């Protein structure tokens, strides 16, 4: 989205830019987030079509009886999203199942 800017009540200049990213899930989702500050916009230098991981904070604010969400990026890492094989696997402890045997000759007899 185009960069926006202005001057605060205290006379400080500000800049913000919004971006839309899409997740890599079975049903991809789109998220619109913003980068606040000319220094962060230049530092992140986000370009269309790039693969990246974005870390952001989510906050909500009320204005005239309505609530608005603010999703602000604080870190951008270049590269592809981690593959499922990159996720560490935790081995579950082995559980022994007791052999209850047959309490009677009835094949439908349950051990409980």
Coordinates of C-alpha atoms in Angstrom, one line a residue, residues 21-31 51 81-82:
X21 CA 1.0 -11.0 3.4
X22 CA -0.4 -14.5 2.7
X23 CA 0.2 -17.6 4.9
X24 CA 1.3 -21.0 3.6
X25 CA -1.5 -23.1 5.1
X26 CA -3.9 -25.5 3.4
X27 CA -6.4 -22.6 3.3
X28 CA -4.1 -19.5 3.0
X29 CA -5.1 -16.4 5.0
X30 CA -4.2 -12.8 4.2
X31 CA -3.1 -10.4 6.9
X51 CA 9.1 -14.8 1.1
X81 CA 8.7 -20.1 6.0
X82 CA 10.0 -23.1 7.9

